[in-house]
Short mmCIF file of C-alpha atoms in Angstrom, two decimals:
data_model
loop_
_atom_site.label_atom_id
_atom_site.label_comp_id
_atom_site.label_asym_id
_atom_site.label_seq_id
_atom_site.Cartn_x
_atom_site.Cartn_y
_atom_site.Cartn_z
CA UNK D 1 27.44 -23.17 55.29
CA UNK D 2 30.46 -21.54 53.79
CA UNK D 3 31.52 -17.95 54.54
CA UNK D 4 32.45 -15.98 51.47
CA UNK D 5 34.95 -13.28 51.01
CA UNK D 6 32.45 -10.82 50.06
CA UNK D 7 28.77 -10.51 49.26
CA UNK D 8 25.86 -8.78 48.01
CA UNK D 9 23.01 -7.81 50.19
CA UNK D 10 19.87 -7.83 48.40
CA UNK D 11 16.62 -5.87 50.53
CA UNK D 12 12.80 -5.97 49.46
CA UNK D 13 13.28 -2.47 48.34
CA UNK D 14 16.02 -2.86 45.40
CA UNK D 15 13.83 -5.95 44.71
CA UNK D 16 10.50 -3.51 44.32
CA UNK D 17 12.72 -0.97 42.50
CA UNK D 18 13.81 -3.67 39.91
CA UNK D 19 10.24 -4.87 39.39
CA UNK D 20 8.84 -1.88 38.82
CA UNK D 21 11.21 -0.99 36.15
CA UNK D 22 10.48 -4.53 34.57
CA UNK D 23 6.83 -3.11 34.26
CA UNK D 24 7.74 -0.03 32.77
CA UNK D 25 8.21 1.20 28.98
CA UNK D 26 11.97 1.31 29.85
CA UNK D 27 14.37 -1.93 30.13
CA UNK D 28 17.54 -0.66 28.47
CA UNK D 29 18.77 2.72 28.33
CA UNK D 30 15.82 5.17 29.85
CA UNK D 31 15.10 7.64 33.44
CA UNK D 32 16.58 5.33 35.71
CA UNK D 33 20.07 5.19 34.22
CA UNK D 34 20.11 9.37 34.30
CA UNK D 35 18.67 9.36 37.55
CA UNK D 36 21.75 6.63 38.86
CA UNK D 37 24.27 8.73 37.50
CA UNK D 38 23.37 11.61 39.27
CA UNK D 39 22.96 9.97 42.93
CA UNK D 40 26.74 8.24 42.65
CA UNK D 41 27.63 11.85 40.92
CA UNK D 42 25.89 13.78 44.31
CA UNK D 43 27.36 11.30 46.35
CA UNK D 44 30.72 12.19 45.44
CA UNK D 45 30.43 15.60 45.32
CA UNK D 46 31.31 15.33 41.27
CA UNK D 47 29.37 17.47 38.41
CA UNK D 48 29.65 14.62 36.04
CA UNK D 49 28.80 10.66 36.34
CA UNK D 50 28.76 8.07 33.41
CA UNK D 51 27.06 4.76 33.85
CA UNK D 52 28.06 1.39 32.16
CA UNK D 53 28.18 -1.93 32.17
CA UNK D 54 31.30 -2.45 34.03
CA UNK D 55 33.72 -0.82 35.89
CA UNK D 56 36.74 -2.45 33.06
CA UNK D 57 34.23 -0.28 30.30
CA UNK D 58 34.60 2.89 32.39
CA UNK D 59 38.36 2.43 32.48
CA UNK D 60 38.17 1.95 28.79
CA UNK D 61 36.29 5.04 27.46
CA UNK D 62 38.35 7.12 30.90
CA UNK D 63 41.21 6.09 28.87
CA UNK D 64 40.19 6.67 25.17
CA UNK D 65 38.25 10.19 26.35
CA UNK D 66 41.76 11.22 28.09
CA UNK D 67 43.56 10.84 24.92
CA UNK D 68 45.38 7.45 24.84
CA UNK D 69 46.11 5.72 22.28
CA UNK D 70 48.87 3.56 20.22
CA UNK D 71 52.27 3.90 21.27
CA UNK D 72 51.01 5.76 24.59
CA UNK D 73 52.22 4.72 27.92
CA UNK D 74 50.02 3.60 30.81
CA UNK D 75 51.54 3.04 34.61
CA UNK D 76 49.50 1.30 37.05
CA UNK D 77 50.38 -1.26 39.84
CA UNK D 78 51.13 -4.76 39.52
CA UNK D 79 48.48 -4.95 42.54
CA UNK D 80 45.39 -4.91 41.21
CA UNK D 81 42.94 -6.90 38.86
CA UNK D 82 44.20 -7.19 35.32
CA UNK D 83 41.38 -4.55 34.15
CA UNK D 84 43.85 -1.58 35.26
CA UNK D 85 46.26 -2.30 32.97
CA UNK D 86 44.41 -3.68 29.96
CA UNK D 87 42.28 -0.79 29.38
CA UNK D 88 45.61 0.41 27.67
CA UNK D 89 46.07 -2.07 26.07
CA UNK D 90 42.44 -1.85 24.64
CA UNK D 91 43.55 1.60 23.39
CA UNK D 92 46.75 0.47 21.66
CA UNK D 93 48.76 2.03 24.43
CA UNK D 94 51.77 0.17 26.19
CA UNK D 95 51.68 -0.73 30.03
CA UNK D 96 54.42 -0.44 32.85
CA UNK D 97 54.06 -0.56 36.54
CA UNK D 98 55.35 1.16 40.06
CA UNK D 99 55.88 -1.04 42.63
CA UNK D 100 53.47 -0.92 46.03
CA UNK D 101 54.12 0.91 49.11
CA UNK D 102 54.88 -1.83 51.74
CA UNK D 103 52.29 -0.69 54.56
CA UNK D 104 49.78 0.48 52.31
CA UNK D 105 49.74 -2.28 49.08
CA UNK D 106 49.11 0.50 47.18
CA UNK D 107 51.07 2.14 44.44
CA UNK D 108 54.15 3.89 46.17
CA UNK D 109 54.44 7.57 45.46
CA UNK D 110 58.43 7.54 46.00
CA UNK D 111 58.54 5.11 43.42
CA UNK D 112 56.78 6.99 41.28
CA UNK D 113 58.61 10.16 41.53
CA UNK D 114 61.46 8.12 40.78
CA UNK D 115 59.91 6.36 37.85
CA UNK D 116 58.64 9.84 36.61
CA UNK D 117 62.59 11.25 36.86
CA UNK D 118 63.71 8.37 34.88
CA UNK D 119 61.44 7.86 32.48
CA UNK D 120 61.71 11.94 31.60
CA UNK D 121 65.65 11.12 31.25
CA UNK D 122 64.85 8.40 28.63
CA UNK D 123 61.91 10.26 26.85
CA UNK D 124 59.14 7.44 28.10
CA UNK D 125 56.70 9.52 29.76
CA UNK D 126 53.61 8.15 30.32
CA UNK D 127 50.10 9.66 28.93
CA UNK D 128 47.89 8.38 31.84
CA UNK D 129 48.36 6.83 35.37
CA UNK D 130 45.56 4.68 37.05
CA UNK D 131 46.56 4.36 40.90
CA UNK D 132 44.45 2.16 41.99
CA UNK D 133 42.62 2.69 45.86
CA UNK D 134 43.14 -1.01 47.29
CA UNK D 135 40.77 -2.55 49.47
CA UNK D 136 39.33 0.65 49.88
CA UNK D 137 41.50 3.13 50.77
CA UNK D 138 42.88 6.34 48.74
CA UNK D 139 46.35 5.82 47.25
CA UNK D 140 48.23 9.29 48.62
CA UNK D 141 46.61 10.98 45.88
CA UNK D 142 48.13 14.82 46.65
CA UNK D 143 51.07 13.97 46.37
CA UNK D 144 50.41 11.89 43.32
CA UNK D 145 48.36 14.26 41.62
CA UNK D 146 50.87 16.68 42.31
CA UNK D 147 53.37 14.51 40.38
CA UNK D 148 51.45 14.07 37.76
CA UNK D 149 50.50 17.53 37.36
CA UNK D 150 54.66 18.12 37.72
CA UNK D 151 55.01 15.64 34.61
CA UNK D 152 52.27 16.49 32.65
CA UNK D 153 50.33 13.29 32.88
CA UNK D 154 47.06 12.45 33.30
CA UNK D 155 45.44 10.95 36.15
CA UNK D 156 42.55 8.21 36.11
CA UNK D 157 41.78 7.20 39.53
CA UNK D 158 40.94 3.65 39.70
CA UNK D 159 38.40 3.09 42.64
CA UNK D 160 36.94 0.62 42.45
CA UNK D 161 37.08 -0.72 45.87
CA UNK D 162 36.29 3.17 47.39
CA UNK D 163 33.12 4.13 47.05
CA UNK D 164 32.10 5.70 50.37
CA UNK D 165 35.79 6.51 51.44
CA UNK D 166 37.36 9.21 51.71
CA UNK D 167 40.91 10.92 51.21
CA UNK D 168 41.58 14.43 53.21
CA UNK D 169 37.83 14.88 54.27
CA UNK D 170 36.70 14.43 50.72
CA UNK D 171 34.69 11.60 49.26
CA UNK D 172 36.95 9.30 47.14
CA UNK D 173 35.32 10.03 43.39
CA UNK D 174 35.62 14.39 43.86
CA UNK D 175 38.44 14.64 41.45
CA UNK D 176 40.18 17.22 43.34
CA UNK D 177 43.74 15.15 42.39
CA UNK D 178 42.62 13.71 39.04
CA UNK D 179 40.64 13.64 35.88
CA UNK D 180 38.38 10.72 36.40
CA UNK D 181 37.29 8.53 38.48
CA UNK D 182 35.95 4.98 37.94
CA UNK D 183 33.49 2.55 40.49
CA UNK D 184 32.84 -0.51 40.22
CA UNK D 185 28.87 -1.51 41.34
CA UNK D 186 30.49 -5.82 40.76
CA UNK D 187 27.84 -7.44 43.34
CA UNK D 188 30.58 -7.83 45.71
CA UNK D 189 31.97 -4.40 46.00
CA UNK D 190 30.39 -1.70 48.18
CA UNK D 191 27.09 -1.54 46.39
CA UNK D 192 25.79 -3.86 43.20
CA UNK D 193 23.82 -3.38 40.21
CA UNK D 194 24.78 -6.49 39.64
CA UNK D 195 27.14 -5.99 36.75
CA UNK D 196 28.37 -2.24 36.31
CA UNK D 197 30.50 0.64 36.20
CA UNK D 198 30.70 4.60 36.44
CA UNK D 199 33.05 7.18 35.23
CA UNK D 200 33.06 10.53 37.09
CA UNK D 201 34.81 13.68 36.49
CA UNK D 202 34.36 17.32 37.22
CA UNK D 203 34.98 18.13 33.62
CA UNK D 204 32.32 17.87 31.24
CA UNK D 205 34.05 17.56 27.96
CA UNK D 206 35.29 14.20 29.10
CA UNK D 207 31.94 13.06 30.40
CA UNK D 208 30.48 14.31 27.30
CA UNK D 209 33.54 12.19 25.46
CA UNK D 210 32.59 8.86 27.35
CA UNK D 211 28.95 9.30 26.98
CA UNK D 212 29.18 8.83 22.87
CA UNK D 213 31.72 6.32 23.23
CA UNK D 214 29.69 4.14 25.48
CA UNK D 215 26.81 4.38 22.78
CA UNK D 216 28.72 2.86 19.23
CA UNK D 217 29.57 6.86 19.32
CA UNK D 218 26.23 7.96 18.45
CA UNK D 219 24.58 10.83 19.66
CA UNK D 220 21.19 12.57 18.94
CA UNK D 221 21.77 16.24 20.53
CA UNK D 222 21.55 18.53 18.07
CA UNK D 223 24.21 20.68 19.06
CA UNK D 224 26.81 17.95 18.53
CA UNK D 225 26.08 17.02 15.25
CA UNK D 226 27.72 18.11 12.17
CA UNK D 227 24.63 18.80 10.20
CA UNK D 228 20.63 19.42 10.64
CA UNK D 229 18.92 16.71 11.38
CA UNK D 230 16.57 15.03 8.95
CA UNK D 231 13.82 14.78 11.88
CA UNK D 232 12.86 13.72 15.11
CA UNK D 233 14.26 10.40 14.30
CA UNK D 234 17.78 11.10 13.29
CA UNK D 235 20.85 10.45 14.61
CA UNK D 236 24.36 10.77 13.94
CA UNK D 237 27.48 8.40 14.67
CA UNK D 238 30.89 10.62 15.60
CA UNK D 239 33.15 8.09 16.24
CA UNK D 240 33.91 4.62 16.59
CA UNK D 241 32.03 4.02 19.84
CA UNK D 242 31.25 0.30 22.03
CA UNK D 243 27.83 -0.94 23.83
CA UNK D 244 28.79 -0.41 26.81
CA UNK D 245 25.66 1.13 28.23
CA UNK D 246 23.96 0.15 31.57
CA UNK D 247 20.18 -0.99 31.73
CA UNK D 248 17.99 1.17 33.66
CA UNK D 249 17.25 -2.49 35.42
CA UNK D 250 20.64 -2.57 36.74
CA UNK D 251 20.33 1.56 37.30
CA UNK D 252 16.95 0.93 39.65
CA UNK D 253 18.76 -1.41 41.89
CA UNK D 254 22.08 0.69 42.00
CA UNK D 255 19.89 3.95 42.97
CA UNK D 256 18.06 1.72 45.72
CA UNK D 257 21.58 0.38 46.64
CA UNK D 258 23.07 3.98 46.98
CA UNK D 259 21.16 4.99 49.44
CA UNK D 260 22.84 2.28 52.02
CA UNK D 261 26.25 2.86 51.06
CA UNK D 262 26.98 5.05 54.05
CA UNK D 263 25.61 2.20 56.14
CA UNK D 264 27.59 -0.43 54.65
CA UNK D 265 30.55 1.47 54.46
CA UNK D 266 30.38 1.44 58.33
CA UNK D 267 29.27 -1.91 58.76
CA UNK D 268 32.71 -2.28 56.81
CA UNK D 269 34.58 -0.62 59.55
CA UNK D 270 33.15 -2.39 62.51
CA UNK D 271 33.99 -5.60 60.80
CA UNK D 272 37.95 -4.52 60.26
CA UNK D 273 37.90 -2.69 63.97
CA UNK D 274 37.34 -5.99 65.20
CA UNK D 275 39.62 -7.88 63.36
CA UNK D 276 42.01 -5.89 64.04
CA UNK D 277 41.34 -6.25 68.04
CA UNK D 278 41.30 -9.77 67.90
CA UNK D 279 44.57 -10.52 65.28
CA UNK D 280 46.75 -7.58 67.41
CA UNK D 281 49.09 -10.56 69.14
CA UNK D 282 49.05 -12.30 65.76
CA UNK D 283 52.13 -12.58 63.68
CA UNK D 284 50.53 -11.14 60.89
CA UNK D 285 50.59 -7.77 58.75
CA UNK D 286 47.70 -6.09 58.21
CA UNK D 287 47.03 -2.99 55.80
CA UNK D 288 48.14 0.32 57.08
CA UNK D 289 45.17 2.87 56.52
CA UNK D 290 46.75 6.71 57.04
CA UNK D 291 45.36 9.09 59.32
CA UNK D 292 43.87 11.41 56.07
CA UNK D 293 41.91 8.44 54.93
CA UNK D 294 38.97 6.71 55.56
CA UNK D 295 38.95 3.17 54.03
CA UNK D 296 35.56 1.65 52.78
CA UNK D 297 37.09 -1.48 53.73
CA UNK D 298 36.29 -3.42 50.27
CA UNK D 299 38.55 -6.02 51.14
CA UNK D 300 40.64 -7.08 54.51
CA UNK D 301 43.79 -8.29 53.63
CA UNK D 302 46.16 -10.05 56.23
CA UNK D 303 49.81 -10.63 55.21
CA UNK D 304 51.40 -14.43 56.92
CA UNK D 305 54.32 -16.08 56.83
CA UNK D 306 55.27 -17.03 52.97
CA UNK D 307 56.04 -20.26 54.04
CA UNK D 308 52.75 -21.30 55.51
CA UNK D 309 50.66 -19.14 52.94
CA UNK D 310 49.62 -21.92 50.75
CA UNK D 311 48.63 -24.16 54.24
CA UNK D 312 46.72 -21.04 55.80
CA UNK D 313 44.79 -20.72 52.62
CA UNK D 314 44.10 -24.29 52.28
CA UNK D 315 42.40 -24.51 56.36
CA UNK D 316 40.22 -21.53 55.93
CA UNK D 317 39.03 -23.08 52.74
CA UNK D 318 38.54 -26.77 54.38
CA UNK D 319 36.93 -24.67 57.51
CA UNK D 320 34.10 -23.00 55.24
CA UNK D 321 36.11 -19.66 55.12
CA UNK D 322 36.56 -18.77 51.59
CA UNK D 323 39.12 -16.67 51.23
CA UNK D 324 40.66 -15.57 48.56
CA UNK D 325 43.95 -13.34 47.44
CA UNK D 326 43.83 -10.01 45.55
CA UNK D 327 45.62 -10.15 43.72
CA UNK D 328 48.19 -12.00 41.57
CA UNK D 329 50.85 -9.41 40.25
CA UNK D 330 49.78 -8.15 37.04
CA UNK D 331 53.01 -8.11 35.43
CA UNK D 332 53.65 -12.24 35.93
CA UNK D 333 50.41 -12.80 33.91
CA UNK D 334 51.22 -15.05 30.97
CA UNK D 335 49.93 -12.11 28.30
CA UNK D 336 52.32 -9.55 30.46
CA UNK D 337 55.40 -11.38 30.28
CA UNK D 338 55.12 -11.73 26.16
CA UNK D 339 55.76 -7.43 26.99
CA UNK D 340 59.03 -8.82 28.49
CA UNK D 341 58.08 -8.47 32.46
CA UNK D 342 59.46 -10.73 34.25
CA UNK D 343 59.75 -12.46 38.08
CA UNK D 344 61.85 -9.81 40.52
CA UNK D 345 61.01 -6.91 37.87
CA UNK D 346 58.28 -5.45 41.20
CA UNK D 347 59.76 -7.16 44.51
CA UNK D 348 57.56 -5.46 46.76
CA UNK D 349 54.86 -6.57 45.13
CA UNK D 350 55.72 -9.67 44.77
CA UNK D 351 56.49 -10.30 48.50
CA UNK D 352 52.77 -9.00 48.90
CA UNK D 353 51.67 -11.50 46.54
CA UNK D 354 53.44 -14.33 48.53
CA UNK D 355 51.55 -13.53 51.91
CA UNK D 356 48.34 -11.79 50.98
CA UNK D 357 45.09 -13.32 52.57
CA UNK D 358 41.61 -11.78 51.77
CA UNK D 359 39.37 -12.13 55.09
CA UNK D 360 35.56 -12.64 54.47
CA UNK D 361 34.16 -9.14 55.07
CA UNK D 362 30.65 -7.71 53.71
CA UNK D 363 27.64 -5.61 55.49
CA UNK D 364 25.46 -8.51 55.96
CA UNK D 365 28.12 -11.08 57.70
CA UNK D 366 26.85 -11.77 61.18
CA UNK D 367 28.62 -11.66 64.51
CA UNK D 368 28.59 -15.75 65.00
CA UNK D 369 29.95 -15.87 61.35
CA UNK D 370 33.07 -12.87 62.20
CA UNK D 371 33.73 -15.40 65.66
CA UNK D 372 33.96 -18.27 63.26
CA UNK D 373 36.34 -16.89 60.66
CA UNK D 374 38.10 -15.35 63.45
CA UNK D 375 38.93 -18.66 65.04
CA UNK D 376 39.55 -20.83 61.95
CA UNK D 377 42.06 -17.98 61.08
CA UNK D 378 44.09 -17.64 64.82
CA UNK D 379 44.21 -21.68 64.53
CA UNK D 380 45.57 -21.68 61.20
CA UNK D 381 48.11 -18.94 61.91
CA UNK D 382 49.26 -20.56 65.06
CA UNK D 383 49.51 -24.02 64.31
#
């Protein structure tokens, strides 16, 4: 039986909280999505959470609430899936990218303070930038939020990989060093609702913002509207909105999944702890995680030789590992390079790209099934 990268657990109880939604009045939008929100918006210590259907949707309306929009710039980094960067382009808004931090494979904050200098020089500020918390751990986000701040830009933290870490004691998601915050609940990532996404912010004129927008920009409070309502049935449409709302089936199983998260964030850790035991004599690099974070371990990425990538890949995959390799640098996507990107444009990342390895890692993997990968991957590496 093949060992995947990652993988939802499913328990009786998220099954019982799914079916007894299925037998209620509500399938769509109703208590459970409310009651979702605010367990991922307690969890994170934030005053505000916004649930959709995906974490690419929350990106989306985080963008459009933070004011982006044609001819805007967005900076993200070229390591990350494409959703980071095309929620600008959703909005109109142009994309460039700061190369990764070496050790971390996360967006480099010297780079960006030298990106910020530069791009003040030639009057291409950008409106928005979306560093994204790889495999699980915080991006250095005082000192980026502090450049931001510097530069007047806006920060949209993209965590998708983070729920249950932590950055400077503080649960990933608190805002402290941005605007807003987006999960993803994708059924592989820390905890599933099988397809979905949330926003969170500590300001509630975004969350307000995001919360038309996710509805075809309708809303039926009273206060918002423009007029007085007809009756109890009336509503009124702001603003060009999407469907991007969650279904209180998918809300049941994320509020039965949220109440594991601690556990699987540790499970998480145990994994990588012994990973990292057993690779140490390996000639390998594996991801740095800094002393002021705590890494919920989405992903475990090990770095080999460029010129045996392709072959290590290939064994893991013929041994029943399936690994896989987060990610392929944004900018040398077909759709990027019509922008004018090119190969060599982000070096570092691009190194990354030609050595990154994705190691099987979820709650539910076993101890035989760790042993397993852990041999197929010291064979591989060594032959």
């Amino acid at each position: 039986m093949n060992i995947p990268y990652g993988r939802q657990e499913i328990t009786q109880d998220d099954i019982d909280a799914v079916v007894n939604v299925l037998k209620s009045d509500f399938l769509t939008q109703g208590p459970m999505v409310s009651k979702f929100e605010a367990s991922v918006a307690k969890f994170v210590n934030a005053k505000h959470a916004v649930a959709m259907n995906s974490a690419t949707s929350a990106l989306h309306l985080g963008c459009l609430a933070l004011g982006l929009g044609q001819g805007d710039i967005l900076w993200t980094s070229p390591i990350t899936f494409v959703a980071s960067a095309n929620c600008a382009r959703l909005c109109g808004a142009n994309v460039d990218f700061v190369d990764i931090n070496p050790l971390t494979f996360s967006l480099c904050p010297d780079k960006l303070a030298d990106k910020f200098r530069s791009a003040e020089i030639h009057g291409k500020l950008p409106k928005i930038i979306v560093p994204v918390h790889l495999c699980g751990q915080s991006c250095d986000m005082s000192v980026i939020g502090a450049l931001a701040a510097n530069f007047g830009v806006k920060v949209l933290e993209d965590a998708s990989h983070a729920l249950g870490g932590a950055f400077e004691g503080r649960p990933v998601g608190n805002c402290t060093y941005s605007d807003v915050t987006v999960f993803s609940f994708h059924p592989v990532k820390i905890a599933t609702t099988a397809e979905g996404g949330v926003a969170v912010s500590q300001n509630s004129k975004l969350a307000e913002r995001m919360t038309i927008l996710r509805n075809h920009g309708i809303t039926r409070n009273t206060s918002q509207m423009t007029n007085q309502p007809d009756g109890p049935w009336y509503y009124q449409q702001l603003d060009l909105g999407f469907n991007y709302r969650m279904t209180d089936i998918q809300a049941a199983l994320g509020i039965s999944q949220m109440t594991r998260v601690t556990q699987y964030v540790k499970k998480r850790n145990r994994i990588a702890k012994k990973y990292d035991a057993e690779f140490a004599d390996l000639p390998i690099t594996t991801q740095y995680v800094k002393k002021n974070t705590f890494s919920a371990f989405h992903l475990y990425v090990v770095k080999v030789d460029p010129d045996h990538h392709l072959r290590v890949f290939k064994e893991l995959r013929n041994a029943g590992i399936n690994v896989n390799v987060h990610y392929i640098p944004v900018h040398l996507q077909p759709y990027y390079s019509n922008f004018g990107f090119s190969r060599g444009d982000f070096p570092i990342a691009e190194e990354y790209y030609s050595r990154a390895i994705s190691l099987p890692i979820y709650p539910a993997m076993t101890e035989r099934q760790q042993a397993q990968v852990i041999a197929a991957f010291r064979k591989a590496v060594l032959q």
